[in-house]
PDB file of C-alpha atoms in Angstrom:
ATOM      1  CA  MET A   8     -21.161 -38.674  -3.574  1.00  0.00           C
ATOM      2  CA  SER A   9     -17.849 -37.037  -4.423  1.00  0.00           C
ATOM      3  CA  THR A  10     -14.735 -36.817  -2.289  1.00  0.00           C
ATOM      4  CA  THR A  11     -12.971 -33.558  -1.456  1.00  0.00           C
ATOM      5  CA  THR A  12      -9.806 -33.145   0.552  1.00  0.00           C
ATOM      6  CA  VAL A  13      -9.700 -30.269   3.000  1.00  0.00           C
ATOM      7  CA  ARG A  14      -6.441 -29.282   4.632  1.00  0.00           C
ATOM      8  CA  LEU A  15      -7.050 -27.868   8.090  1.00  0.00           C
ATOM      9  CA  PRO A  16      -4.569 -26.158  10.371  1.00  0.00           C
ATOM     10  CA  ASP A  17      -3.835 -28.425  13.334  1.00  0.00           C
ATOM     11  CA  ARG A  18      -5.519 -26.076  15.818  1.00  0.00           C
ATOM     12  CA  LEU A  19      -8.715 -25.912  13.776  1.00  0.00           C
ATOM     13  CA  LYS A  20      -8.754 -29.690  13.309  1.00  0.00           C
ATOM     14  CA  ALA A  21      -8.418 -30.133  17.075  1.00  0.00           C
ATOM     15  CA  ARG A  22     -11.306 -27.713  17.668  1.00  0.00           C
ATOM     16  CA  VAL A  23     -13.513 -29.533  15.159  1.00  0.00           C
ATOM     17  CA  GLU A  24     -12.733 -32.910  16.697  1.00  0.00           C
ATOM     18  CA  ARG A  25     -13.404 -31.617  20.222  1.00  0.00           C
ATOM     19  CA  LEU A  26     -16.717 -30.009  19.248  1.00  0.00           C
ATOM     20  CA  ALA A  27     -17.838 -33.020  17.231  1.00  0.00           C
ATOM     21  CA  ALA A  28     -17.071 -35.361  20.130  1.00  0.00           C
ATOM     22  CA  ALA A  29     -18.950 -33.083  22.535  1.00  0.00           C
ATOM     23  CA  ARG A  30     -22.087 -33.414  20.456  1.00  0.00           C
ATOM     24  CA  GLY A  31     -21.575 -37.108  19.824  1.00  0.00           C
ATOM     25  CA  SER A  32     -20.718 -36.997  16.143  1.00  0.00           C
ATOM     26  CA  THR A  33     -17.699 -37.380  13.941  1.00  0.00           C
ATOM     27  CA  ALA A  34     -15.460 -34.596  12.681  1.00  0.00           C
ATOM     28  CA  HIS A  35     -16.656 -35.488   9.177  1.00  0.00           C
ATOM     29  CA  ALA A  36     -20.337 -35.053  10.130  1.00  0.00           C
ATOM     30  CA  PHE A  37     -19.497 -31.821  11.954  1.00  0.00           C
ATOM     31  CA  MET A  38     -17.791 -30.394   8.863  1.00  0.00           C
ATOM     32  CA  LEU A  39     -20.656 -31.459   6.582  1.00  0.00           C
ATOM     33  CA  ASP A  40     -23.153 -29.747   8.870  1.00  0.00           C
ATOM     34  CA  ALA A  41     -21.006 -26.603   9.046  1.00  0.00           C
ATOM     35  CA  ILE A  42     -20.657 -26.419   5.261  1.00  0.00           C
ATOM     36  CA  ALA A  43     -24.383 -27.022   4.719  1.00  0.00           C
ATOM     37  CA  GLU A  44     -25.237 -24.344   7.288  1.00  0.00           C
ATOM     38  CA  ALA A  45     -22.878 -21.830   5.663  1.00  0.00           C
ATOM     39  CA  ALA A  46     -24.307 -22.594   2.206  1.00  0.00           C
ATOM     40  CA  GLU A  47     -27.896 -22.167   3.444  1.00  0.00           C
ATOM     41  CA  ARG A  48     -27.010 -18.883   5.167  1.00  0.00           C
ATOM     42  CA  LEU A  49     -25.408 -17.518   1.995  1.00  0.00           C
ATOM     43  CA  GLU A  50     -28.355 -18.660  -0.151  1.00  0.00           C
ATOM     44  CA  ARG A  51     -30.794 -16.899   2.218  1.00  0.00           C
ATOM     45  CA  GLN A  52     -28.664 -13.748   2.079  1.00  0.00           C
ATOM     46  CA  GLN A  53     -28.557 -13.826  -1.725  1.00  0.00           C
ATOM     47  CA  SER A  54     -32.317 -14.367  -1.872  1.00  0.00           C
ATOM     48  CA  PHE A  55     -32.895 -11.483   0.553  1.00  0.00           C
ATOM     49  CA  GLU A  56     -30.651  -9.163  -1.470  1.00  0.00           C
ATOM     50  CA  ALA A  57     -32.341 -10.145  -4.749  1.00  0.00           C
ATOM     51  CA  GLU A  58     -35.773  -9.449  -3.237  1.00  0.00           C
ATOM     52  CA  ALA A  59     -34.592  -6.102  -1.831  1.00  0.00           C
ATOM     53  CA  THR A  60     -33.224  -5.120  -5.255  1.00  0.00           C
ATOM     54  CA  ARG A  61     -36.462  -6.158  -6.946  1.00  0.00           C
ATOM     55  CA  ARG A  62     -38.519  -4.114  -4.483  1.00  0.00           C
ATOM     56  CA  LEU A  63     -36.238  -1.086  -4.799  1.00  0.00           C
ATOM     57  CA  LYS A  64     -36.619  -1.145  -8.592  1.00  0.00           C
ATOM     58  CA  GLU A  65     -40.391  -1.488  -8.218  1.00  0.00           C
ATOM     59  CA  MET A  66     -40.426   1.483  -5.854  1.00  0.00           C
ATOM     60  CA  ALA A  67     -38.437   3.546  -8.364  1.00  0.00           C
ATOM     61  CA  ARG A  68     -40.811   2.479 -11.138  1.00  0.00           C
ATOM     62  CA  SER A  69     -44.077   3.092  -9.259  1.00  0.00           C
ATOM     63  CA  GLY A  70     -43.003   5.938  -6.978  1.00  0.00           C
ATOM     64  CA  GLU A  71     -44.871   4.255  -4.110  1.00  0.00           C
ATOM     65  CA  PHE A  72     -43.288   3.673  -0.705  1.00  0.00           C
ATOM     66  CA  LEU A  73     -44.083   3.027   2.955  1.00  0.00           C
ATOM     67  CA  THR A  74     -42.469   4.993   5.743  1.00  0.00           C
ATOM     68  CA  HIS A  75     -40.729   3.436   8.720  1.00  0.00           C
ATOM     69  CA  ASP A  76     -43.248   5.129  11.037  1.00  0.00           C
ATOM     70  CA  ASP A  77     -46.204   3.634   9.141  1.00  0.00           C
ATOM     71  CA  LEU A  78     -44.682   0.161   9.192  1.00  0.00           C
ATOM     72  CA  ARG A  79     -43.717   0.427  12.851  1.00  0.00           C
ATOM     73  CA  ALA A  80     -47.247   1.474  13.873  1.00  0.00           C
ATOM     74  CA  TYR A  81     -48.702  -1.366  11.794  1.00  0.00           C
ATOM     75  CA  ALA A  82     -46.331  -3.947  13.330  1.00  0.00           C
ATOM     76  CA  ALA A  83     -47.031  -2.661  16.850  1.00  0.00           C
ATOM     77  CA  ALA A  84     -50.786  -2.984  16.303  1.00  0.00           C
ATOM     78  CA  LEU A  85     -50.321  -6.549  15.029  1.00  0.00           C
ATOM     79  CA  ALA A  86     -48.190  -7.349  18.083  1.00  0.00           C
ATOM     80  CA  ARG A  87     -50.997  -6.098  20.336  1.00  0.00           C
ATOM     81  CA  GLY A  88     -53.346  -8.597  18.653  1.00  0.00           C
ATOM     82  CA  GLU A  89     -55.225  -5.960  16.681  1.00  0.00           C
ATOM     83  CA  GLN A  90     -56.222  -6.295  13.046  1.00  0.00           C
ATOM     84  CA  PRO A  91     -55.137  -2.952  11.593  1.00  0.00           C
ATOM     85  CA  GLU A  92     -55.587  -1.940   7.988  1.00  0.00           C
ATOM     86  CA  SER A  93     -52.440  -2.301   5.934  1.00  0.00           C
ATOM     87  CA  PRO A  94     -50.585   1.000   5.655  1.00  0.00           C
ATOM     88  CA  LYS A  95     -51.396   2.935   2.519  1.00  0.00           C
ATOM     89  CA  PRO A  96     -48.453   3.558   0.205  1.00  0.00           C
ATOM     90  CA  ARG A  97     -47.296   7.131  -0.176  1.00  0.00           C
ATOM     91  CA  ARG A  98     -46.169   8.565  -3.514  1.00  0.00           C
ATOM     92  CA  MET A  99     -42.957  10.300  -4.390  1.00  0.00           C
ATOM     93  CA  THR A 100     -43.106  13.602  -6.152  1.00  0.00           C
ATOM     94  CA  PRO A 101     -41.988  13.415  -9.789  1.00  0.00           C
ATOM     95  CA  GLN A 102     -38.734  15.128  -8.781  1.00  0.00           C
ATOM     96  CA  GLU A 103     -38.063  12.592  -5.996  1.00  0.00           C
ATOM     97  CA  GLN A 104     -38.812   9.730  -8.349  1.00  0.00           C
ATOM     98  CA  ALA A 105     -36.453  11.131 -11.002  1.00  0.00           C
ATOM     99  CA  ARG A 106     -33.670  11.539  -8.414  1.00  0.00           C
ATOM    100  CA  MET A 107     -34.173   7.979  -7.217  1.00  0.00           C
ATOM    101  CA  ARG A 108     -34.076   6.570 -10.733  1.00  0.00           C
ATOM    102  CA  ALA A 109     -30.906   8.528 -11.474  1.00  0.00           C
ATOM    103  CA  SER A 110     -29.336   7.257  -8.257  1.00  0.00           C
ATOM    104  CA  LEU A 111     -30.136   3.661  -9.201  1.00  0.00           C
ATOM    105  CA  ARG A 112     -28.640   4.122 -12.665  1.00  0.00           C
ATOM    106  CA  ARG A 113     -25.394   5.364 -11.071  1.00  0.00           C
ATOM    107  CA  THR A 114     -25.141   2.247  -8.880  1.00  0.00           C
ATOM    108  CA  ASP A 115     -25.824  -0.330 -11.634  1.00  0.00           C
TER     109      ASP A 115
END
């Protein structure tokens, strides 16, 4: 395990110590937990964004998409305990697909 020095403003250090004591741990353990939680949150965000990018590129490639209304109706039926058929993908027109691909090229 490596050692890292962190300089904290006095007010923040006091907050950390107070919160750590309130939960029955040390300031060190509190900071480790906070750092681990922040790292996990950022990793989940990066994973989510990578998956969204992958799906967007697949949608541009295939021209297939689902509408919000279709997904909402499907989710509502699931919430009611029903077993609905998965929504069927719709297809972009060739013009829509070309515009989407051009838009993605501009943002790369």
